XYZ file of C-alpha atoms in Angstrom:
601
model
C 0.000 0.000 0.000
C 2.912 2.129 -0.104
C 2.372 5.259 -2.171
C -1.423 4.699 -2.885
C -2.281 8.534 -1.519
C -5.518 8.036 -1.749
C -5.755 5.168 0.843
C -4.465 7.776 3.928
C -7.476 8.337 6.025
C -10.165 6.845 4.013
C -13.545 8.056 4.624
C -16.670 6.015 4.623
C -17.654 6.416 0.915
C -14.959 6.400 -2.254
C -15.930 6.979 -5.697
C -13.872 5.596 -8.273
C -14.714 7.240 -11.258
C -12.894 7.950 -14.575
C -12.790 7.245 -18.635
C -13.787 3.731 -19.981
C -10.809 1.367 -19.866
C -8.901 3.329 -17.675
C -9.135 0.618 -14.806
C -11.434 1.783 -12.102
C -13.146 -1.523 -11.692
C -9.662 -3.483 -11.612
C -8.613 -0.171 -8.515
C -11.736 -0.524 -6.754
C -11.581 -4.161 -6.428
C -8.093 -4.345 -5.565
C -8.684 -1.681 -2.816
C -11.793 -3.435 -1.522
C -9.314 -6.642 -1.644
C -6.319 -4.716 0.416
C -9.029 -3.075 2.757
C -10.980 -6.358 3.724
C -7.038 -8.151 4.107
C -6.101 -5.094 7.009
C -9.653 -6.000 8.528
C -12.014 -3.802 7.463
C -15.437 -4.777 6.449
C -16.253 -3.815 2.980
C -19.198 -3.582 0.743
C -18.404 -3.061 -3.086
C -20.993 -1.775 -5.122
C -21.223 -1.263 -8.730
C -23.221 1.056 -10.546
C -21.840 -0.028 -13.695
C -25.178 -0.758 -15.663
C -22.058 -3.119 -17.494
C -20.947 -4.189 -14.362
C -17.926 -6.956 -14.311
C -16.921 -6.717 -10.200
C -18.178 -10.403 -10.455
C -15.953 -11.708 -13.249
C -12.777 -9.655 -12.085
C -13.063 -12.334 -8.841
C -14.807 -15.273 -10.733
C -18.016 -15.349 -9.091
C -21.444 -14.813 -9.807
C -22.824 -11.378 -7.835
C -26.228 -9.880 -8.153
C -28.433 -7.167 -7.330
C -27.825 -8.490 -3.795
C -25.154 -8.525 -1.218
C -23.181 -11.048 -1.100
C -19.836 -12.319 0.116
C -16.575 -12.569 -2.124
C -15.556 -16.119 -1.594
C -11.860 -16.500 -0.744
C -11.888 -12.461 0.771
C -12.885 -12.874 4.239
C -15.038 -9.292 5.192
C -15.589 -8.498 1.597
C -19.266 -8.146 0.026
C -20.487 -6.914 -3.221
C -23.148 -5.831 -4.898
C -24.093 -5.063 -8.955
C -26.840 -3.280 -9.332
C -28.764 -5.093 -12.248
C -31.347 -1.926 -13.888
C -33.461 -4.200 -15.360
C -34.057 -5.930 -12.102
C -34.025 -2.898 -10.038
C -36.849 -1.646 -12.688
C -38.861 -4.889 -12.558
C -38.967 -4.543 -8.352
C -39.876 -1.049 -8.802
C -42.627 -1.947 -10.977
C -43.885 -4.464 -8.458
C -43.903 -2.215 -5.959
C -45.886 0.642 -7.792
C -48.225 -1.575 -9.387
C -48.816 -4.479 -7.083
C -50.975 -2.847 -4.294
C -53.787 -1.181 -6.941
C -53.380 -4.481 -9.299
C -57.016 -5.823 -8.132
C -58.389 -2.613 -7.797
C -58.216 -1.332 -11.507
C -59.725 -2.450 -14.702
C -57.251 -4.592 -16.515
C -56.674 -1.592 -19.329
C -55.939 0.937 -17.093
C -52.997 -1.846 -15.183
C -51.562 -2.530 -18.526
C -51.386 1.195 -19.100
C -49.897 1.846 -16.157
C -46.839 -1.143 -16.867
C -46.448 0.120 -20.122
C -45.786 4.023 -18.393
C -43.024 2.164 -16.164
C -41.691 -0.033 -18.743
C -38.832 3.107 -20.562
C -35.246 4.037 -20.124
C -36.456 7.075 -17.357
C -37.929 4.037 -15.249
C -35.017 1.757 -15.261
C -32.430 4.484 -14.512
C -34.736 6.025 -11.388
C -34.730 2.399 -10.388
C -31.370 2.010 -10.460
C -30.768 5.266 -8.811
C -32.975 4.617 -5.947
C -30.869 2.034 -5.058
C -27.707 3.473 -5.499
C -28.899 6.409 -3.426
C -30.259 4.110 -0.838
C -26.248 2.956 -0.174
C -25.665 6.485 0.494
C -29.055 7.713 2.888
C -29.778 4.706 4.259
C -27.317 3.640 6.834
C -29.355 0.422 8.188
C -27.898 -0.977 4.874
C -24.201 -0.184 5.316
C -24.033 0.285 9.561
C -22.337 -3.410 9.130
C -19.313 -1.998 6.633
C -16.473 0.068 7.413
C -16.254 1.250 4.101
C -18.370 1.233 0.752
C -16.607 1.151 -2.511
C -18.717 2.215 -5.489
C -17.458 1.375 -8.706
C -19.030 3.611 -11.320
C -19.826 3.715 -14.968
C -17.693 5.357 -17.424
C -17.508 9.128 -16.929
C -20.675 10.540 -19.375
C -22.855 8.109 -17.496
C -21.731 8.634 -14.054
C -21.781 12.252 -14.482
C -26.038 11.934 -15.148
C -26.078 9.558 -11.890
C -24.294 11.933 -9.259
C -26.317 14.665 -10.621
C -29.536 13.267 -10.315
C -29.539 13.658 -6.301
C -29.709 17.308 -6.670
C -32.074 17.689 -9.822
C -34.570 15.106 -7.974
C -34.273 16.518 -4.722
C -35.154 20.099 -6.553
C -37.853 18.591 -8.193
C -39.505 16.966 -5.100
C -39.363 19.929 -3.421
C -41.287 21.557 -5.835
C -44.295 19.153 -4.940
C -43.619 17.881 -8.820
C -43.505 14.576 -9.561
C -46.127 12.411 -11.615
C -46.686 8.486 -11.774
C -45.157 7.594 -15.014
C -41.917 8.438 -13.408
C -41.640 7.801 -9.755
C -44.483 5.501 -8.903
C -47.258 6.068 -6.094
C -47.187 9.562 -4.834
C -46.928 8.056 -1.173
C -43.412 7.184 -1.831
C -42.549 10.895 -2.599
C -41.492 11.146 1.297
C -38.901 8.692 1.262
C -37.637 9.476 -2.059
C -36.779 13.450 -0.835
C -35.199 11.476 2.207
C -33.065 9.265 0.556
C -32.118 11.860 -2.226
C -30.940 14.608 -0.031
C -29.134 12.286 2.180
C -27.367 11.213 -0.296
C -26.672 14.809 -1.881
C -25.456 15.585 1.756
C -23.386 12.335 1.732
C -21.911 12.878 -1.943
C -20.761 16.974 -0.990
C -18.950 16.288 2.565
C -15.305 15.374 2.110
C -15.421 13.886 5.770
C -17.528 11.350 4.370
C -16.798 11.049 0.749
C -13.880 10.703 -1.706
C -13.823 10.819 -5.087
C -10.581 8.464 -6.836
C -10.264 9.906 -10.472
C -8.347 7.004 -12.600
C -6.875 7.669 -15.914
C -4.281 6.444 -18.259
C -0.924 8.111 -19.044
C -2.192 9.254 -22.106
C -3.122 12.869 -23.092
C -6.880 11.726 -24.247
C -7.616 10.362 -20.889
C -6.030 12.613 -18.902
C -7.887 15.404 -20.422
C -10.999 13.249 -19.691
C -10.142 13.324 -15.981
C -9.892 17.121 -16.038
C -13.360 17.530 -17.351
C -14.680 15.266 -15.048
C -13.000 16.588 -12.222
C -14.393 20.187 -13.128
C -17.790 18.609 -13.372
C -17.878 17.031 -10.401
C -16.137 20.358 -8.378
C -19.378 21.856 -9.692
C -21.587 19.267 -7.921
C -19.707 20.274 -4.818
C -17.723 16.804 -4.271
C -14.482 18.123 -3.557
C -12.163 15.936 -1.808
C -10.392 14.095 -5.021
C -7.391 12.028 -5.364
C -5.717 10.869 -8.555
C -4.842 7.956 -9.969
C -2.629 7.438 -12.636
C -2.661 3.743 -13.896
C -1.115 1.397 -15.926
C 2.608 3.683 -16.248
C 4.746 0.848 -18.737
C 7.523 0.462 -16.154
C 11.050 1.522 -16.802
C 12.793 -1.593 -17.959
C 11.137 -3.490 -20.139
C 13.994 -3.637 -22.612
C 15.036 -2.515 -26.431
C 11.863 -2.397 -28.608
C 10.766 0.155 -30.578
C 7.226 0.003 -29.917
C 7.916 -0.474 -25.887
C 9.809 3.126 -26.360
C 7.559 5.114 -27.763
C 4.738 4.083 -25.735
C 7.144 4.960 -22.923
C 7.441 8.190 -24.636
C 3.971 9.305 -25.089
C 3.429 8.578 -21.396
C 6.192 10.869 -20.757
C 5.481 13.524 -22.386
C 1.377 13.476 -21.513
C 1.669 13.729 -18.059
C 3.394 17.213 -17.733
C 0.918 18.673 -20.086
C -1.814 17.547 -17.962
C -4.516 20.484 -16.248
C -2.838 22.405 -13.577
C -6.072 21.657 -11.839
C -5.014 18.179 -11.947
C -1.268 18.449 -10.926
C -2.143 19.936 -7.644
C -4.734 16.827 -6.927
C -2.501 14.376 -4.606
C -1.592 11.609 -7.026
C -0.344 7.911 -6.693
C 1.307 6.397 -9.799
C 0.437 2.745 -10.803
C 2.510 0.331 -12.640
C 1.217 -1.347 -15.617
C 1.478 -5.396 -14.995
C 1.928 -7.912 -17.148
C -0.875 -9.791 -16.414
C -4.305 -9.609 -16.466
C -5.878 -8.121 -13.607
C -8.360 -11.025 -13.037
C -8.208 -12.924 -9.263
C -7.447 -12.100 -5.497
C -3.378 -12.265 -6.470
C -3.100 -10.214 -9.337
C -5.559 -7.782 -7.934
C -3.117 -7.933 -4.019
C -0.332 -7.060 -6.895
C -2.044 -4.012 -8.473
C -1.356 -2.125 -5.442
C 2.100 -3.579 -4.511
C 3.984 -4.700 -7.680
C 6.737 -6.641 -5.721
C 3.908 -9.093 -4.782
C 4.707 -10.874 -8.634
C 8.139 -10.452 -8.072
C 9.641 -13.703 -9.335
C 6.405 -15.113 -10.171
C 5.526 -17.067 -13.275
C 5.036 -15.499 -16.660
C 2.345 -15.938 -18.771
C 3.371 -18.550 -21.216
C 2.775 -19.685 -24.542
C 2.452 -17.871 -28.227
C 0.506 -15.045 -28.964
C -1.246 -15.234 -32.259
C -4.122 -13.402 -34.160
C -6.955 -16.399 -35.849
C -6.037 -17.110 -39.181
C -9.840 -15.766 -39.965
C -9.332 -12.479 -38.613
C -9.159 -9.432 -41.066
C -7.973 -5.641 -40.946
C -10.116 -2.739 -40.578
C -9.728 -1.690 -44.396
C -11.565 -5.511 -45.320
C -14.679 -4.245 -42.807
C -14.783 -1.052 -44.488
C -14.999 -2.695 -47.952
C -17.881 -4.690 -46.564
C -19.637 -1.742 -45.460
C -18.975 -0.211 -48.354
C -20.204 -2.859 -50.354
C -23.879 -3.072 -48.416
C -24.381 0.827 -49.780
C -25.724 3.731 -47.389
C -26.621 3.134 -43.715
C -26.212 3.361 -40.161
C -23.159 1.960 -38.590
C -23.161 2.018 -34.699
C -19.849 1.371 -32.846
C -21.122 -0.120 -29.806
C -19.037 -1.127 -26.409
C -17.846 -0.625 -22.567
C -16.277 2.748 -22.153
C -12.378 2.909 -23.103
C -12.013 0.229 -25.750
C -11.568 2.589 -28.586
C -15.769 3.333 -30.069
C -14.405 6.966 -30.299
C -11.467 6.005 -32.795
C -12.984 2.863 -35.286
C -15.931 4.809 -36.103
C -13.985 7.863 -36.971
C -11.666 5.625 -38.800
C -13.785 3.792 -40.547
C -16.166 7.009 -41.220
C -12.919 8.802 -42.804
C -12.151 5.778 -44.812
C -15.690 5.963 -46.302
C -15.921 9.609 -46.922
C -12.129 9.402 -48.078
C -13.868 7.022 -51.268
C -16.301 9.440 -52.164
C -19.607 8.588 -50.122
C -21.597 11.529 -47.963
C -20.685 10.585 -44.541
C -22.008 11.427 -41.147
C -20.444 10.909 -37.804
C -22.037 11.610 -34.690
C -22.004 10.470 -30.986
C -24.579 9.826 -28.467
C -21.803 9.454 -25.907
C -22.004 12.719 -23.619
C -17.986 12.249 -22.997
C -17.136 11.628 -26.212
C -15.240 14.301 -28.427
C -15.092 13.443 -31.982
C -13.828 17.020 -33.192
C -10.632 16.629 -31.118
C -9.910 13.136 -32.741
C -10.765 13.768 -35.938
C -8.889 17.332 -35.658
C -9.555 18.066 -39.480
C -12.120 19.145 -42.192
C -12.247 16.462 -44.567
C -14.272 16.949 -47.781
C -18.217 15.103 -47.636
C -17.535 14.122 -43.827
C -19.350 15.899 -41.151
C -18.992 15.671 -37.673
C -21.871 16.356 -35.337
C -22.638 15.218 -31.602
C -26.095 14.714 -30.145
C -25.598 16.804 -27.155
C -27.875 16.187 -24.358
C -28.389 19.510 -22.805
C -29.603 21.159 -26.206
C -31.447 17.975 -26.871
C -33.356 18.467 -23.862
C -33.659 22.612 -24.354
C -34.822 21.972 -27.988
C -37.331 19.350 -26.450
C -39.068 21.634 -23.922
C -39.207 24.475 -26.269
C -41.143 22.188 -28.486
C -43.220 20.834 -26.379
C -44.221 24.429 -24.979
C -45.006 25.289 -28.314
C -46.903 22.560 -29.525
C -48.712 21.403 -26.452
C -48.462 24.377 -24.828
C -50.188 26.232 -27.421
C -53.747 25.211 -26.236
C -53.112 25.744 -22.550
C -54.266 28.806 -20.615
C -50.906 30.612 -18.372
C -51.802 27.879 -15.040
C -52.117 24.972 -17.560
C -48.725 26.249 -19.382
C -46.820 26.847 -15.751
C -47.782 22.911 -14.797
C -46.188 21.270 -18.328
C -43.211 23.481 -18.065
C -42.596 22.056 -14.400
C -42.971 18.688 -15.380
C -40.770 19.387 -18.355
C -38.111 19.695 -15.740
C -38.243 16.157 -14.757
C -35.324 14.483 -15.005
C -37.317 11.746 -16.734
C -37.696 14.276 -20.254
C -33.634 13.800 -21.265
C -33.804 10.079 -22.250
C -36.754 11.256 -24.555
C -35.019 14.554 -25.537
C -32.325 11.825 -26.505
C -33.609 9.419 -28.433
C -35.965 12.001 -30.487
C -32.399 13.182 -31.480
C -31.280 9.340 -31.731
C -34.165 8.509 -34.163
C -33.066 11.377 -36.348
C -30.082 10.216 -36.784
C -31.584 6.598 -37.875
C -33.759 8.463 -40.124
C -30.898 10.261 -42.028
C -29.137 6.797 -42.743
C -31.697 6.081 -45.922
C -29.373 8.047 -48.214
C -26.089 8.006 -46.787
C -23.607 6.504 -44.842
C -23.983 7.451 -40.735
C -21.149 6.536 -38.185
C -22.609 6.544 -34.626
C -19.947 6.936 -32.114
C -22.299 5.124 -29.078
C -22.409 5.726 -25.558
C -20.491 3.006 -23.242
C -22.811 0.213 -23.205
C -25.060 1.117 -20.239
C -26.024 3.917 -21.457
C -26.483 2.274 -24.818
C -28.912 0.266 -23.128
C -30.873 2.678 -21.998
C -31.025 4.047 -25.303
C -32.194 1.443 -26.925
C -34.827 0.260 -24.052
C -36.413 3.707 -24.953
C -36.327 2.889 -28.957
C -38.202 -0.374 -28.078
C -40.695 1.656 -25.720
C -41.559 3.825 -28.567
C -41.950 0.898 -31.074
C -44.470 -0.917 -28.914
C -45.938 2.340 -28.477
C -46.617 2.616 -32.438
C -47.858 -0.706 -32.590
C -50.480 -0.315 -29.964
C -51.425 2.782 -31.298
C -51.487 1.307 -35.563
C -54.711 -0.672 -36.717
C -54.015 -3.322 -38.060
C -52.431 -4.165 -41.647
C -50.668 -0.461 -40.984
C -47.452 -0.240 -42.822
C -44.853 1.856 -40.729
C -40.887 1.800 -39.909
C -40.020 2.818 -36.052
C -36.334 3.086 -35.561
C -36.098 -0.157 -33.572
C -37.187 -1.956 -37.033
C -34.058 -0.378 -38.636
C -31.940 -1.051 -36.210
C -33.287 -5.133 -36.776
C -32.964 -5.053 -40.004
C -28.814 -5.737 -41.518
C -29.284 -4.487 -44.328
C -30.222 -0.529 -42.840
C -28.004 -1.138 -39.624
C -24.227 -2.565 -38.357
C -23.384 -2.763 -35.485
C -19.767 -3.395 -35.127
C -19.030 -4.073 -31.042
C -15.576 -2.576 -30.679
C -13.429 -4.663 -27.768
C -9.737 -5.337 -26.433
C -7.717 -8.437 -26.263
C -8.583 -8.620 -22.457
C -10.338 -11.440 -20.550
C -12.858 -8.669 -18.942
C -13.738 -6.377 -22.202
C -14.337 -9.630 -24.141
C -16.682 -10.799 -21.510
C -18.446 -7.619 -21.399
C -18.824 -7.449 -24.986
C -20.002 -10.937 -25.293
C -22.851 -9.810 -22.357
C -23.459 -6.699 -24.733
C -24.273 -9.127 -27.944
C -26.138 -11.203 -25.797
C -28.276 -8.252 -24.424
C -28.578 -6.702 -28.431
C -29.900 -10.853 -29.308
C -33.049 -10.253 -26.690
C -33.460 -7.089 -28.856
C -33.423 -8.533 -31.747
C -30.217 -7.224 -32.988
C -27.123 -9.836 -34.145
C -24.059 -7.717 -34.408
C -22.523 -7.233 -38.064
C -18.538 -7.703 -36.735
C -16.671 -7.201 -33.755
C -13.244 -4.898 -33.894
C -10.730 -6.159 -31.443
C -8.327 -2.809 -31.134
C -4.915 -2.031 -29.373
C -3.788 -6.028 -30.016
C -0.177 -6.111 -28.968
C -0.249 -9.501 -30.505
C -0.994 -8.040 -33.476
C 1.548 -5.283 -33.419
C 4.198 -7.866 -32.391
C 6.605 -6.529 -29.689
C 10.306 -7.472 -29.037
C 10.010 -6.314 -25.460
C 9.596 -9.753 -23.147
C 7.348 -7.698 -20.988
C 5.199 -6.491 -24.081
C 5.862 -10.197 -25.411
C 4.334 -11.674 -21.736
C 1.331 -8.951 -22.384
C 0.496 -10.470 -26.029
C 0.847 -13.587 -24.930
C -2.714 -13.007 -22.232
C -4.121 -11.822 -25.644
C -4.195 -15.960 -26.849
C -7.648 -16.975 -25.087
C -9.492 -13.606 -25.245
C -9.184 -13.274 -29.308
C -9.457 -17.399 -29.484
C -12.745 -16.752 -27.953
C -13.941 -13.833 -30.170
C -13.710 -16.167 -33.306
C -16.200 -18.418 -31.608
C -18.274 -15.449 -30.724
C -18.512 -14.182 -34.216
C -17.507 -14.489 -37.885
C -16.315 -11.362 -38.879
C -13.918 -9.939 -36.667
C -11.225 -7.193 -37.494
C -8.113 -6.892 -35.646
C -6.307 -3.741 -35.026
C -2.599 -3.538 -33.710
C -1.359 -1.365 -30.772
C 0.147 1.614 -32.112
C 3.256 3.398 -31.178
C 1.635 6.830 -31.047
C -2.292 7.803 -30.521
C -4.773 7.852 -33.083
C -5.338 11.566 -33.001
C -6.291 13.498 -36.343
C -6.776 12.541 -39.707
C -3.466 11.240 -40.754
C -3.324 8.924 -38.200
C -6.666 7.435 -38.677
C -6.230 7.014 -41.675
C -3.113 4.578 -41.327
C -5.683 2.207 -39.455
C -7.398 1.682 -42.475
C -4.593 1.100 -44.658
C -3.819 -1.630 -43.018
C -3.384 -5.112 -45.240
C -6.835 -6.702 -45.927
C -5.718 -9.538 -44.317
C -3.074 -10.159 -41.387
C -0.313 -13.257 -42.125
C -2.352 -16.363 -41.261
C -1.725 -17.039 -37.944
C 0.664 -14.035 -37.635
C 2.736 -14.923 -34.310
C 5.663 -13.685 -32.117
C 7.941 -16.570 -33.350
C 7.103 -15.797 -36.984
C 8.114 -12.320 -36.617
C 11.817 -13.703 -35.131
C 11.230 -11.768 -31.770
């Protein structure tokens, strides 16, 4: 534990909170790990709607507590939305179940069946962890591991735009259930505002990379957050490539670009107290490896991983997948994933390519971190950038509403919509009106969609299949119509191309993401599996022992699918047109079976 700053004097609560793939599930878990070993009691909750806490120790955990087998005084906890929403439709619909006319039930199930009821659900749980101490008096400490940055953002401020909103006497079924559970909602929301805004009970653990993207993700979320009054923040650089890993090209200028990132980082940020984190050459996946995250010397001398690293003979480069596109004509192509495995970078890569032949291109982003201007860092002739940005969404939806619906109403009908249009509840619709435009656009030319990490996805697309049963109800019968869930079923109008990394945890993820899109009705066109050092093929042995973990995570995406891509690590960051474009001019095909021993290294 020596070093790790922002262990000294732990308070109750710690928030670790950061860009996708930076590690904050691997942090938290190894802290929970080196917390329950100096005999604390722990509870570790995720609010991950992608959670993996349970396959980082190998067990199955729920939207219960339980213990973590093998860590005595450790408990966790993943909060599951769609159960949480299923409970909290029990509980609103249950007692008046026999006392309404079947219509008027199903009405009310179909009102609490969208995105805005399965992320209060969620939230009232989360909240609960925080306001409710008879469900954390037994732990010394509770850990929440949180979604990538964009979504967590939305959840910590929710406590305050709730709380506002209760206090205004606001509030109407379709959102928060039976009105007699307003009282307890206030309660548990401004506890846990209190809770989130006093340093003597709350920390906040910002992890990033050593890379100039991420840390300039950590500075925006670190102003965010100052602005929601959480101040007490530590940070957490992770993954530094140690020292001496030997002569390799590739092993020095990744060395390099860490070095000269992290004096360029905010000033904000340099004054935050900060512990520095090796990057090991395992996966962090089990009780050791996770003891060895926060002390290094515990693999001293241990056993390397062993074997080859290879890429499947079947496996093809990006340029191949964008000739397939290609080939298929205009249409939407969604880059869909966990936070941090490189969404941001394939679609604008593969958008560039496809603009770069000629084609009218749009790229876009429902991901409210995401910055597509800053990678793409160029005007490039028939490509155009856009971002569906929440807060105008939701400005743009109000005004519309007021003006539409509004129109009709005297001034005391007017005052009550424009109240409720402050609901938290109206940005998932302000969202996917902007979402469906998007779909829409797709009929005559090719659209990239930069997604949201998959949580938030989720959420997305919950409220697409909301407002397709909604249409059908509504349709007589032998109606012809198109919702945008239909387009998004159909492979001929929609890709969607799950972007993942050579890791046991983001392949797992990913495979739960496909599985999740399958219920939907959605099969996934390919899979890109990005930043492969087995595909860039180091000399370094400690890059070399890296690759080598690759071998069962890509062997497992060629069962999972048969079109996968395959893009190598690269020495420098895929920033700006030039260097996006060198992913795509990649050979259509890698070497069959392109290894380390083939490559004489």
């Amino acid at each position: 534990m020596t070093g790790a700053t922002f262990l000294a004097d732990l308070p109750r609560f710690v928030f670790f909170t950061g860009k996708g793939g930076v590690g904050k599930t691997s942090l938290a878990c190894a802290t929970a790990v080196r917390l329950a070993a100096d005999g604390k009691r722990v509870l570790l909750a995720s609010t991950d709607p992608a959670s993996n806490v349970g396959q980082v120790f190998g067990v199955t955990i729920g939207n219960t507590i339980v213990p973590v087998p093998d860590v005595p005084g450790l408990f966790a906890l993943e909060i599951d939305p769609q159960l949480a929403a299923e409970a909290y439709r029990a509980q609103a619909i249950d007692p008046v179940r026999d006392l309404l006319p079947a219509e008027e039930v199903a009405a009310m199930t179909e009102q609490l069946s969208g995105a805005c009821t399965t992320e209060i659900a969620s939230f009232s749980e989360f909240t609960s962890l925080l306001a409710d101490d008879s469900l954390t008096a037994a732990y010394d400490h509770v850990l929440f591991d949180t979604a990538p940055t964009g979504h967590t953002i939305r959840l910590l401020r929710l406590p305050g735009e709730w709380t506002a909103y209760l206090s205004d006497g606001k509030g109407d079924v379709s959102c928060l259930g039976p009105v007699a559970g307003l009282d307890r909602l206030r309660h548990d929301y401004a506890g846990a505002l209190d809770a989130l805004t006093d340093p003597s009970r709350t920390r906040l653990v910002i992890v990033t990379r050593p890379q100039r993207s991420s840390l300039a993700e950590a500075a925006r979320t670190y102003d965010e957050l100052l602005e929601l009054g959480m101040s007490d923040a530590h940070l957490v650089v992770n993954g530094r490539l140690p020292h001496d890993v030997g002569p390799d090209p590739l092993a020095a200028a990744l060395e390099e670009r860490e070095r000269a990132a992290l004096p360029d980082m905010a000033p904000r940020l340099r004054e935050l107290p900060r512990t520095t984190i090796p990057l090991l050459p395992v996966n962090t996946v089990g009780v050791p490896a996770l003891l060895a995250l926060l002390d290094a010397a515990a693999l001293a001398g241990g056993e390397q991983p062993a074997g080859e690293a290879t890429v499947p003979r079947d496996f093809i480069g990006l340029r191949a997948l964008v000739d397939d596109i290609e080939a298929d004509g205009p249409g939407l192509v969604m880059c869909m994933g966990k936070g941090g495995v490189g969404k941001t970078t394939i679609a604008a890569a593969i958008a560039l390519e496809l603009a770069q032949r000629g084609h009218d291109v749009l790229l876009t982003t429902t991901d409210p971190a995401a910055h597509l201007a800053e990678t793409v860092r160029a005007d490039v002739e028939r490509l155009t950038v856009s971002r569906i940005d929440p807060a105008e969404a939701i400005t743009e939806y109000r005004e519309r509403v007021m003006a539409g619906k509004g129109r009709s109403l005297d001034e005391a009908g007017r005052a009550v919509l424009a109240e409720d249009l402050k609901s938290p509840c109206t940005d998932e619709v302000a969202v996917f009106q902007q979402f469906s435009h998007v779909v829409f656009q797709s009929r005559r030319k090719f659209v990239v969609l930069d997604t949201a990490p998959t949580g938030h996805t989720l959420l997305l697309l919950d409220a697409t299949g909301s407002y397709h049963r909604e249409i059908t109800r509504q349709m007589s019968e032998g109606a012809r119509f198109t919702t945008p869930l239909m387009r998004l079923q159909d492979p001929h109008q929609t890709k969607v191309v799950l972007v993942t990394l050579p890791e046991t945890t983001p392949v797992l993820e990913a495979e739960e993401l496909q599985d999740d899109l399958a219920r939907a009705g959605i099969t996934p066109y390919a899979w890109v599996v990005n930043a492969s050092l087995a595909a860039a093929r180091p000399g370094s042995a400690f890059l070399r022992a890296r690759a080598a973990a690759e071998h069962d995570s890509l062997a497992r995406v060629a069962e999972l699918c048969p079109r996968v891509a395959v893009v190598p690590l690269l020495a420098s960051e895929p920033v700006g047109a030039a260097a996006l474009s060198a992913l795509t001019q990649q050979p259509a095909r890698p070497r069959p079976s392109a290894s380390l021993s083939d490559a004489g290294v």
